[in-house]
XYZ file of C-alpha atoms in Angstrom:
533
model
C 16.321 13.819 12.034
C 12.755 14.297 12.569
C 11.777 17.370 14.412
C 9.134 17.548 17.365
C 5.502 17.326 16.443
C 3.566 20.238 15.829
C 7.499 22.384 15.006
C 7.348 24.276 12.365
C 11.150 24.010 10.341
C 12.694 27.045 8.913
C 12.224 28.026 5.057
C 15.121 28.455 3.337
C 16.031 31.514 2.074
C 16.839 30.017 -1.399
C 13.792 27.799 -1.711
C 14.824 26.858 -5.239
C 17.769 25.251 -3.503
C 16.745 23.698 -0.975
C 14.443 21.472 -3.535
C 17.150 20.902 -5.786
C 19.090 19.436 -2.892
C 15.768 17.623 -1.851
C 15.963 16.243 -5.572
C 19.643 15.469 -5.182
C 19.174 13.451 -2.151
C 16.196 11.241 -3.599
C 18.382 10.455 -7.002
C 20.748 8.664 -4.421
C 17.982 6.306 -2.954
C 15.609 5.782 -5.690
C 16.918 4.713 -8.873
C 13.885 4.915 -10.800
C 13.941 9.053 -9.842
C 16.148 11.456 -11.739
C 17.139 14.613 -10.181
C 16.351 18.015 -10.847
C 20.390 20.072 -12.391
C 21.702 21.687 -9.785
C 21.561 25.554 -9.975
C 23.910 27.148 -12.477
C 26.527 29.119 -9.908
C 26.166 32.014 -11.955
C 22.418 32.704 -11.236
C 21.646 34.448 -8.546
C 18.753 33.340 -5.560
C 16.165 35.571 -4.425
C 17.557 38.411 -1.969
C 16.774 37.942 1.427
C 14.275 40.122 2.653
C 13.607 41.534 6.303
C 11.532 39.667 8.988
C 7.246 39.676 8.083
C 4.838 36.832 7.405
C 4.516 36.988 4.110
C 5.794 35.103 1.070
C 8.087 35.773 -1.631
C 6.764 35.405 -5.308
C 9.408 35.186 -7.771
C 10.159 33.341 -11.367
C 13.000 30.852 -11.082
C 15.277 29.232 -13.859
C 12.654 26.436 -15.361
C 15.551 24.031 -15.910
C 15.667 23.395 -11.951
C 12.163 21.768 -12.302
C 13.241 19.790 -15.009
C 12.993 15.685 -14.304
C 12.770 12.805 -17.233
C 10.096 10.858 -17.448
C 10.488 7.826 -14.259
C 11.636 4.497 -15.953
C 9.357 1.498 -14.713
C 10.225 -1.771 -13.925
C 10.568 -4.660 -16.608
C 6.781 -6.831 -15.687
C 7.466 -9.081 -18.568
C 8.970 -11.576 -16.229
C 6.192 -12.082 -14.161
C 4.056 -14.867 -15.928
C 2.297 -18.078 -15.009
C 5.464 -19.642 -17.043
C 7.901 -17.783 -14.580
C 5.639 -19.196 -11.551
C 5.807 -23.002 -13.022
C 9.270 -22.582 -13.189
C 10.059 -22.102 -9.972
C 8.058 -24.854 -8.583
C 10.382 -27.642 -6.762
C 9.068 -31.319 -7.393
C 11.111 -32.572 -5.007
C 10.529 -36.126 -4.184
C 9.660 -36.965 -0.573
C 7.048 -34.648 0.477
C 5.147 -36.132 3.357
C 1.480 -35.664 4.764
C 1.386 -35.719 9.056
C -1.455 -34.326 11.329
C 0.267 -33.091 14.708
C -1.045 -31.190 17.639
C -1.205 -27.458 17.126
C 0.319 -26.518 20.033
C 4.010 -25.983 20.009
C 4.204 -25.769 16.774
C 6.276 -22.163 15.763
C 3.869 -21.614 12.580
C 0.809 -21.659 14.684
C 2.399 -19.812 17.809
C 0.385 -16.830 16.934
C -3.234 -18.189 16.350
C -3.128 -20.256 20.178
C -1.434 -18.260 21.950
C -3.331 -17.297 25.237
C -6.444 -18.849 26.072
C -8.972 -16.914 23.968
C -8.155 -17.749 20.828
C -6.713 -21.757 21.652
C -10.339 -22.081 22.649
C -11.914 -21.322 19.244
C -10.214 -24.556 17.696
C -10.597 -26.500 21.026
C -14.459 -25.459 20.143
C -14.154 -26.026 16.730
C -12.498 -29.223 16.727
C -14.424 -31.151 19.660
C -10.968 -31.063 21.332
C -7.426 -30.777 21.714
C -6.734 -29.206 18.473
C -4.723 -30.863 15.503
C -3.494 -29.816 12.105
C -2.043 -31.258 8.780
C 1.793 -30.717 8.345
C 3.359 -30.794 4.713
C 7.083 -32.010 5.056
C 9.886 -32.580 3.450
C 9.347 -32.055 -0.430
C 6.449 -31.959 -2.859
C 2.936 -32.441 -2.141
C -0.310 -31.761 -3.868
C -4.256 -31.804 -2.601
C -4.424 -35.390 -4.201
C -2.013 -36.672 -2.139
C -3.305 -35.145 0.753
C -6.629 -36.981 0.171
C -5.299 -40.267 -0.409
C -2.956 -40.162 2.655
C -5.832 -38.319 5.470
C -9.554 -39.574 6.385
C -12.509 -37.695 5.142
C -13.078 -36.585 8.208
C -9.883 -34.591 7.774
C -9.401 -33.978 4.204
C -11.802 -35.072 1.542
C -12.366 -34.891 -2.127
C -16.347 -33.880 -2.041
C -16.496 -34.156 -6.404
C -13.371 -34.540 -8.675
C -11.192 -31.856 -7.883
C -12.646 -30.018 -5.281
C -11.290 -31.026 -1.549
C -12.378 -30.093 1.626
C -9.973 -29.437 4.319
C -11.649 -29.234 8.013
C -8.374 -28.971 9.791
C -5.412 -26.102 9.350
C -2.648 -26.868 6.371
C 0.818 -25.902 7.316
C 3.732 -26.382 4.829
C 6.969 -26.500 6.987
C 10.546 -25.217 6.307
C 12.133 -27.440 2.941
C 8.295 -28.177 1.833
C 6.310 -27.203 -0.986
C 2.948 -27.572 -1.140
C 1.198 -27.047 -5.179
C -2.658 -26.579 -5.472
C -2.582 -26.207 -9.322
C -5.225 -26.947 -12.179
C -6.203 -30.391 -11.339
C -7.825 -28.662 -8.009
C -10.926 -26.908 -9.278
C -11.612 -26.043 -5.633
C -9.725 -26.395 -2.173
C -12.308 -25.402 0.250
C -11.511 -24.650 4.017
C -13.813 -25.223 6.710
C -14.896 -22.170 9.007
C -17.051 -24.342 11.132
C -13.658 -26.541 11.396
C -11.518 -23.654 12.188
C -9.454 -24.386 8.706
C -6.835 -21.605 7.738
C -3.364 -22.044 5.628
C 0.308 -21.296 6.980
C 3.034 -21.567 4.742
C 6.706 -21.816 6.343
C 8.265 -23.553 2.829
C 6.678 -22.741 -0.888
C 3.245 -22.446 -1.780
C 2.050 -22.513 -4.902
C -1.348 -21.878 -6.189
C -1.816 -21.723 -10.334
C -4.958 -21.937 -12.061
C -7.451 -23.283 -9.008
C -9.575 -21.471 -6.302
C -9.300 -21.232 -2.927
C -12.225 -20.957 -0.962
C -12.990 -19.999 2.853
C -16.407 -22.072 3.260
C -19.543 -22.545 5.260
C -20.683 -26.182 5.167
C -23.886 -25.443 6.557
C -24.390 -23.156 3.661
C -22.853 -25.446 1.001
C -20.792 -21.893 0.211
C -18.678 -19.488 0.180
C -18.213 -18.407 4.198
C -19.218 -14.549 3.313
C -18.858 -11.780 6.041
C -21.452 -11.728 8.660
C -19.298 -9.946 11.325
C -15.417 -8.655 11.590
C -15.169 -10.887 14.210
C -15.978 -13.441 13.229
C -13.573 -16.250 12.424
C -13.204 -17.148 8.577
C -10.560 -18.868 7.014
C -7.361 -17.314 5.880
C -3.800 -17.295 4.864
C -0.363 -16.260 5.904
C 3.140 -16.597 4.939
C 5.453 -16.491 7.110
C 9.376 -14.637 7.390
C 11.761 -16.768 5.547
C 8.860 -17.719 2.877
C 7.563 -17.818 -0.946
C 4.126 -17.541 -2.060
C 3.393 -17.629 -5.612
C 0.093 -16.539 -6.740
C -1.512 -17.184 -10.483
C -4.151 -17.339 -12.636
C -6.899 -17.959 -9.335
C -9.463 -17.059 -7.414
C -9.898 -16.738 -3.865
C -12.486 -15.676 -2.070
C -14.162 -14.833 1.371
C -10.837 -15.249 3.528
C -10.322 -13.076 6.701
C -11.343 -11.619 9.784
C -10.753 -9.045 12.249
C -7.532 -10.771 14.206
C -3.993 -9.988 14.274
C -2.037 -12.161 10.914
C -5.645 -13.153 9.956
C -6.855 -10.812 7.249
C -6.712 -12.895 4.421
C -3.392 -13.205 2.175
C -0.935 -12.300 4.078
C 3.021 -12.212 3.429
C 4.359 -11.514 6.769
C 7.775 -11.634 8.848
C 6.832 -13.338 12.593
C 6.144 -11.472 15.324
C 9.152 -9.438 17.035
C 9.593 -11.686 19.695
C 9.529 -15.171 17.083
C 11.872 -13.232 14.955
C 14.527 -12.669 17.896
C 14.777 -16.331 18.203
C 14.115 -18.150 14.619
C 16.226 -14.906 12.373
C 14.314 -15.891 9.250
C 15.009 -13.437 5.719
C 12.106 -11.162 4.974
C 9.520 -13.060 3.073
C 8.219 -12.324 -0.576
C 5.694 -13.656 -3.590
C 4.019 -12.805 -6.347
C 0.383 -12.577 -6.698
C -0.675 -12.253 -10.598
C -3.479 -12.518 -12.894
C -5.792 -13.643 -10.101
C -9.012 -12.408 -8.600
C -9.468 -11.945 -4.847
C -12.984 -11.232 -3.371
C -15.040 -10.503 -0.021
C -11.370 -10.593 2.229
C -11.065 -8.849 5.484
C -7.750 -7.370 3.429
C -7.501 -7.957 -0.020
C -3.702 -8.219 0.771
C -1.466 -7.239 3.574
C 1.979 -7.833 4.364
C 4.331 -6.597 7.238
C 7.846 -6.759 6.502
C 8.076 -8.308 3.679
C 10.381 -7.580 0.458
C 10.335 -7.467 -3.379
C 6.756 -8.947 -3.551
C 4.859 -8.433 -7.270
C 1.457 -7.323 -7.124
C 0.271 -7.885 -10.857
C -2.629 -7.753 -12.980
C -4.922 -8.697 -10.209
C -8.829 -7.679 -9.382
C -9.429 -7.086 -6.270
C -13.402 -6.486 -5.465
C -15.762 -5.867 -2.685
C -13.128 -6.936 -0.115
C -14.146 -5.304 3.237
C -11.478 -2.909 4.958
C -8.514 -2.427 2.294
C -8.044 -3.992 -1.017
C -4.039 -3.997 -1.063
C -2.626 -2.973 1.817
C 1.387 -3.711 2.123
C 2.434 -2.471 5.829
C 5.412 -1.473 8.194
C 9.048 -1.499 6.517
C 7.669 -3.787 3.440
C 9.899 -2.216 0.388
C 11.058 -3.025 -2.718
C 7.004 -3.714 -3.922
C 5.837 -3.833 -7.370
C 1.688 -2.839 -7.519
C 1.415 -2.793 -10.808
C -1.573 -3.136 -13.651
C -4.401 -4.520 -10.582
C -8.351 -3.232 -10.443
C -9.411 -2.124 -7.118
C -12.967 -1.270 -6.422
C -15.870 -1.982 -4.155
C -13.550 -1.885 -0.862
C -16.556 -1.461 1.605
C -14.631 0.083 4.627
C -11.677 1.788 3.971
C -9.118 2.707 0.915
C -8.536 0.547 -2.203
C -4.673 0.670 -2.244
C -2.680 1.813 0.665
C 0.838 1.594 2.106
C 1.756 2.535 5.182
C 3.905 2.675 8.080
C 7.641 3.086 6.161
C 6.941 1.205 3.010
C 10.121 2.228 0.905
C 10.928 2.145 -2.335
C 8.161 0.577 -4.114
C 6.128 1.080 -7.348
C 2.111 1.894 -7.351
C 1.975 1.653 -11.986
C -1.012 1.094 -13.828
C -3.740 0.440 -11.367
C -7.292 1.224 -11.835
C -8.525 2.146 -7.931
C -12.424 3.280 -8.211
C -15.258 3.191 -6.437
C -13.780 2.552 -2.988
C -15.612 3.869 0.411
C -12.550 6.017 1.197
C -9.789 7.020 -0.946
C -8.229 5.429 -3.937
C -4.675 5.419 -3.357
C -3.109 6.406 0.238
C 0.416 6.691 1.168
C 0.716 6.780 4.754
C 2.672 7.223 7.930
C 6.728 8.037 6.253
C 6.551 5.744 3.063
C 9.083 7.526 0.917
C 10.833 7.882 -2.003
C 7.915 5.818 -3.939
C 6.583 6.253 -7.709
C 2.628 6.544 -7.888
C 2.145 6.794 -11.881
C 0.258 6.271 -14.898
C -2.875 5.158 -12.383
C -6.565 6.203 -13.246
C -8.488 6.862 -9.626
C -11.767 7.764 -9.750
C -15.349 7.791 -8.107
C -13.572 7.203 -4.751
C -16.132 8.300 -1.728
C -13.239 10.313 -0.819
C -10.121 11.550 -2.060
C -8.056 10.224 -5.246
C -4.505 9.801 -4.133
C -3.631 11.010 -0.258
C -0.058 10.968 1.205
C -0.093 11.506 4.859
C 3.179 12.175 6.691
C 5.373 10.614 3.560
C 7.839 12.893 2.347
C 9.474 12.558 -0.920
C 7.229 10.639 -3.283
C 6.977 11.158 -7.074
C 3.230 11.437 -9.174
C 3.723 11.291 -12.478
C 0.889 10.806 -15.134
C -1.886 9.682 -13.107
C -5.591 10.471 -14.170
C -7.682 11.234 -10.749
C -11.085 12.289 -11.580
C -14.738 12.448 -9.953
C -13.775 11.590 -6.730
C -16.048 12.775 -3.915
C -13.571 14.899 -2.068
C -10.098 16.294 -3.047
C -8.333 15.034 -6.232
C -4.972 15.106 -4.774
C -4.640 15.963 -0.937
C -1.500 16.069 0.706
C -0.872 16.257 4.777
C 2.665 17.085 6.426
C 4.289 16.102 3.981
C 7.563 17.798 2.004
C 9.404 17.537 -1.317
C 6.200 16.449 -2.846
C 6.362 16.035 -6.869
C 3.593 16.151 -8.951
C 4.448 15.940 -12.608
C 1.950 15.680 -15.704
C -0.942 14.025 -13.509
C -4.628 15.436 -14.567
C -7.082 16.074 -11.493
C -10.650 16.967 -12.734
C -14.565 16.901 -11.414
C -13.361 16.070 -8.015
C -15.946 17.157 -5.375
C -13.742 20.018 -3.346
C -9.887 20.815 -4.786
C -7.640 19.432 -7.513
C -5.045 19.659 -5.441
C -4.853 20.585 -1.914
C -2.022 20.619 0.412
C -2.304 20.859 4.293
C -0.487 20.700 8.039
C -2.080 19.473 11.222
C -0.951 19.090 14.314
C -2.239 15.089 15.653
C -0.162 15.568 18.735
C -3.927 15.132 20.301
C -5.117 12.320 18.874
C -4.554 8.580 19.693
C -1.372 8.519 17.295
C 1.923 6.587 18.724
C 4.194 9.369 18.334
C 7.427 7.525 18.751
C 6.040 4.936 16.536
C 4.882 7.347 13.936
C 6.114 10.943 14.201
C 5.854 13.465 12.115
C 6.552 17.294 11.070
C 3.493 20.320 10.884
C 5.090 21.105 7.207
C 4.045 20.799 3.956
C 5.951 21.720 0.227
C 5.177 20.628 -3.077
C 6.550 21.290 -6.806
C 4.210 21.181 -9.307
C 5.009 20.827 -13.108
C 2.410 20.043 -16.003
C -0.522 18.223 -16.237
C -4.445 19.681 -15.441
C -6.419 20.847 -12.713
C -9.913 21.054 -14.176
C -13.683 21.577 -13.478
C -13.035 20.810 -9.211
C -15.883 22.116 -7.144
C -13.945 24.225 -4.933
C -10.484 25.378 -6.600
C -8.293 23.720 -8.714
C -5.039 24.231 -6.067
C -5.121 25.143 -2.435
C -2.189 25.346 0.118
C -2.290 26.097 3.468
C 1.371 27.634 5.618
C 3.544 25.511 3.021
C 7.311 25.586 3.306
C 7.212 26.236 -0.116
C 5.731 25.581 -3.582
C 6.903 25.568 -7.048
C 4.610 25.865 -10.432
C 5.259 25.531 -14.178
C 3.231 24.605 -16.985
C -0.084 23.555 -15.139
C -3.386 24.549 -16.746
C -5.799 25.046 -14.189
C -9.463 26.066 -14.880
C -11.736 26.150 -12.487
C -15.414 26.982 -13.504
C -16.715 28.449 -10.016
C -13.771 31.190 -9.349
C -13.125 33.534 -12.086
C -9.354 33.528 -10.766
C -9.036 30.193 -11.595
C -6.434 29.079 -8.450
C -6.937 29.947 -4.830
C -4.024 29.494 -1.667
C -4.944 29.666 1.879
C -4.439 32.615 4.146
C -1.362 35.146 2.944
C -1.188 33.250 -0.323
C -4.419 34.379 -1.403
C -3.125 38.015 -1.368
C -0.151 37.111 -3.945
C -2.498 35.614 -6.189
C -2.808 37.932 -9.102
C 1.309 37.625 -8.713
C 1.610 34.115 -9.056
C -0.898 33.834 -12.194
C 0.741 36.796 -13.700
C 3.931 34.803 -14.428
C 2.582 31.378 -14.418
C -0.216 31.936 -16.699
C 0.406 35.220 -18.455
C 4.139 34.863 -19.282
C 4.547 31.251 -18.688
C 7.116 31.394 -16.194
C 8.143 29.143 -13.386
C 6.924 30.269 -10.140
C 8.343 29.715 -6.674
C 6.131 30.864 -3.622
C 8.540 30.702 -0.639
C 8.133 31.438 2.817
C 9.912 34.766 4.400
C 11.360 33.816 8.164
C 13.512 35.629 10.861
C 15.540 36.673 7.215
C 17.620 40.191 7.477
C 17.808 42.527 4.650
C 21.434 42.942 4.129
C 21.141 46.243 2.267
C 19.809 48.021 5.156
């Protein structure tokens, strides 16, 4: 159970234990990890020690830090082949245009005046959109079935849509290779929901500007462009495309979305989590690269996302299950390049390349757990490499996270924190640095997001190298465990500095780690009693 913000927990007098049970727990909900061996019953924990501030430096049995390298998930599966498999030609499908209003799939985008008078505007009236029903259906149908001034080819293979698309429950809708181009109107107020199966495999899709005969590029966050979403209960299926320009600053409107309805919609239609797989394909100038809110088991694979304007991929509240695998992220112009956040479980961040980004690379955020960030390369980020805020029990393993502006690896109330074989180097302040802060203060939904003023992390392998400030700093953790790191650190002659009281063990704590290669545990000593007095 969580504790109040801003309490400080306990350290446990055995802090070697209380990691291995840490360990044991996340073996039991994360398959990929594999805990730590319990402590052999016939060693003996550090004594207890009588009440002070300070912390306990001691060596401690090297087979407790022990873990095998994480197994990834099988990506073979996830081809264009695998996509055209699961496409459903079923025989049927019909093209209808139908008022927008009423209409569950477009609940959110007219509800309350506001925003049902920006396609009352855009239209010229009451406003309308295309339906997709009842089996399969491609762009060239749409065209032969809807006037121009609805749906138009403009050359061969590239269609204009100027009112909303929405494939309904049992549909599937298939923009594949014989569409060069489906373009949709932002002067029309054209956007895509998908209720049924969408498929889009070797084609574009394009948010456009007709008065600019191109693509409808940012101007202004709120400003409506076209964009996507699909809804609870459906499939999107991503490959070998490009879309670009798609997004704005409004609530389901970022750009590619995968999202479960709103709470209230979900009360009353009960539709399964939805999920996709977005592959091979490029995705450029979105308000969100990707987002998606409740969602399950969706494959994030091989993709570039560039220059997209708040986050590149950025899978949200209770989403789990997520493969983010072997993607380029750079150029995100407001915010991070990869983040998840708000309890986003049980996922995979593999492979990536996240650089250049106006924030960090990679963020984990507001109690994601039990996640595997490895084998990534994050670098040149305007801020940190890799940050976990409030997200407890999270493996690194094997990532490269160099030249970033800021910290390499920063970590912020967060516990059971694993870092194994990663290399931070050249990054602007620390390699590594580990911190609590109390946001009781700030605009933070505390029942929606709570958190603990704690912080403990076990280190194992891997470099800290050439960082401006220090290669490792930690400030009041609940405790830390080191073993086989090199750390070298050009301005400080010590080569590893800790906040506060930890700086005063230091010669200690390099003296068995370095010296006589020795796992260290620094451990907190609290309200303990010294049973031999």
């Amino acid at each position: 159970m969580k504790q109040p913000p801003g309490k400080l927990k306990r350290g446990c007098a055995a802090g070697l234990l209380c990691s291995g049970l840490l360990l044991g727990a996340l073996q039991l909900a994360a398959p990929w990890v594999q805990a730590a061996p319990a402590l052999d019953s016939g060693k003996t924990a550090p004594r207890a020690l009588k009440e002070t501030s300070n912390y306990t430096v001691t060596s401690v049995p090297v087979e407790q830090l022990h873990l095998d390298e994480p197994k990834l998930p099988d990506l073979s599966g996830y081809t264009a082949a695998a996509v055209e498999a699961k496409i459903e030609r079923t025989p049927g499908g019909k093209v209808v245009v139908r008022r927008m209003l009423q209409q569950d799939a477009l609940k959110d985008f007219i509800g309350g005046n506001e925003r049902l008078r920006e396609w009352v505007q855009r239209q010229n009236g009451m406003p309308h959109a295309i339906f997709i029903e009842g089996g399969y259906v491609t762009p060239q149908d749409i065209a032969k079935t809807l006037p121009d001034s609805q749906f138009r080819e403009v050359e061969p293979g590239v269609y204009l849509a100027r009112l909303p698309l929405v494939v309904a429950q049992g549909a599937t809708l298939h923009v594949g290779k014989d569409t060069k181009d489906l373009r949709l109107s932002q002067e029309r107020g054209s956007f895509v929901v998908n209720d049924g199966q969408l498929f889009f495999t070797d084609t574009r899709l394009t948010a456009w500007r007709e008065a600019d005969n191109g693509p409808a590029s940012l101007r202004k966050g709120s400003e409506f462009r076209p964009f996507l979403v699909s809804w609870g209960g459906s499939e999107l299926y991503v490959s070998g495309s490009v879309f670009t320009s798609l997004g704005y600053d409004n609530s389901k409107s970022y750009g590619v979305s995968i999202t479960q309805y709103t709470p209230g919609m979900q009360a009353r239609l009960k539709r399964p989590e939805p999920t996709g797989w977005l592959i091979d394909s490029e995705f450029v100038d979105h308000w969100y690269g990707f987002y998606c809110y409740e969602a399950e088991n969706v494959v994030i694979k091989g993709n570039t996302y560039r220059d997209n304007i708040v986050y590149g991929i950025d899978p949200h509240d209770r989403s789990h299950g997520l493969i983010i695998a072997e993607n380029t992220v750079y150029g995100t112009r407001k915010k991070h390049g990869i983040i998840i956040s708000r309890e986003v479980d049980d996922s995979w961040i593999i492979n990536n390349k996240s650089y250049a980004n106006k924030l960090s690379g990679i963020v984990l955020d507001r109690n994601s757990v039990r996640n595997l960030v490895a084998y990534n390369e994050v670098y040149q980020n305007q801020s940190d490499g890799i940050t976990i805020y409030e997200s407890s029990d999270n493996l690194l393993w094997g990532n490269k996270v160099l030249n970033n502006a800021r910290h390499g690896i920063r970590l912020r109330n967060s516990t059971n924190i694993r870092l194994y074989e990663n290399i931070s180097a050249a990054n602007g302040l620390t390699g590594i640095y580990g911190h609590i802060k109390d946001l009781s203060d700030t605009d933070r939904d505390l029942e929606l997001d709570p958190f603990d003023t704690e912080v403990s992390l076990i280190l194992v392998g891997g470099k800290l190298a050439a960082n401006g400030s220090s290669p490792l700093s930690i400030d009041s953790p609940l405790s830390v465990e080191l073993y086989r790191v090199d750390m070298l650190a050009p301005s400080k002659s010590t080569g590893i500095s800790f906040a506060g009281i930890l700086g005063e063990r230091q010669d200690e704590i390099l003296d068995l780690l370095v010296r006589r290669k020795l796992a260290v545990l620094i451990d907190p000593v609290e309200n303990q009693v010294d049973l031999h007095n």
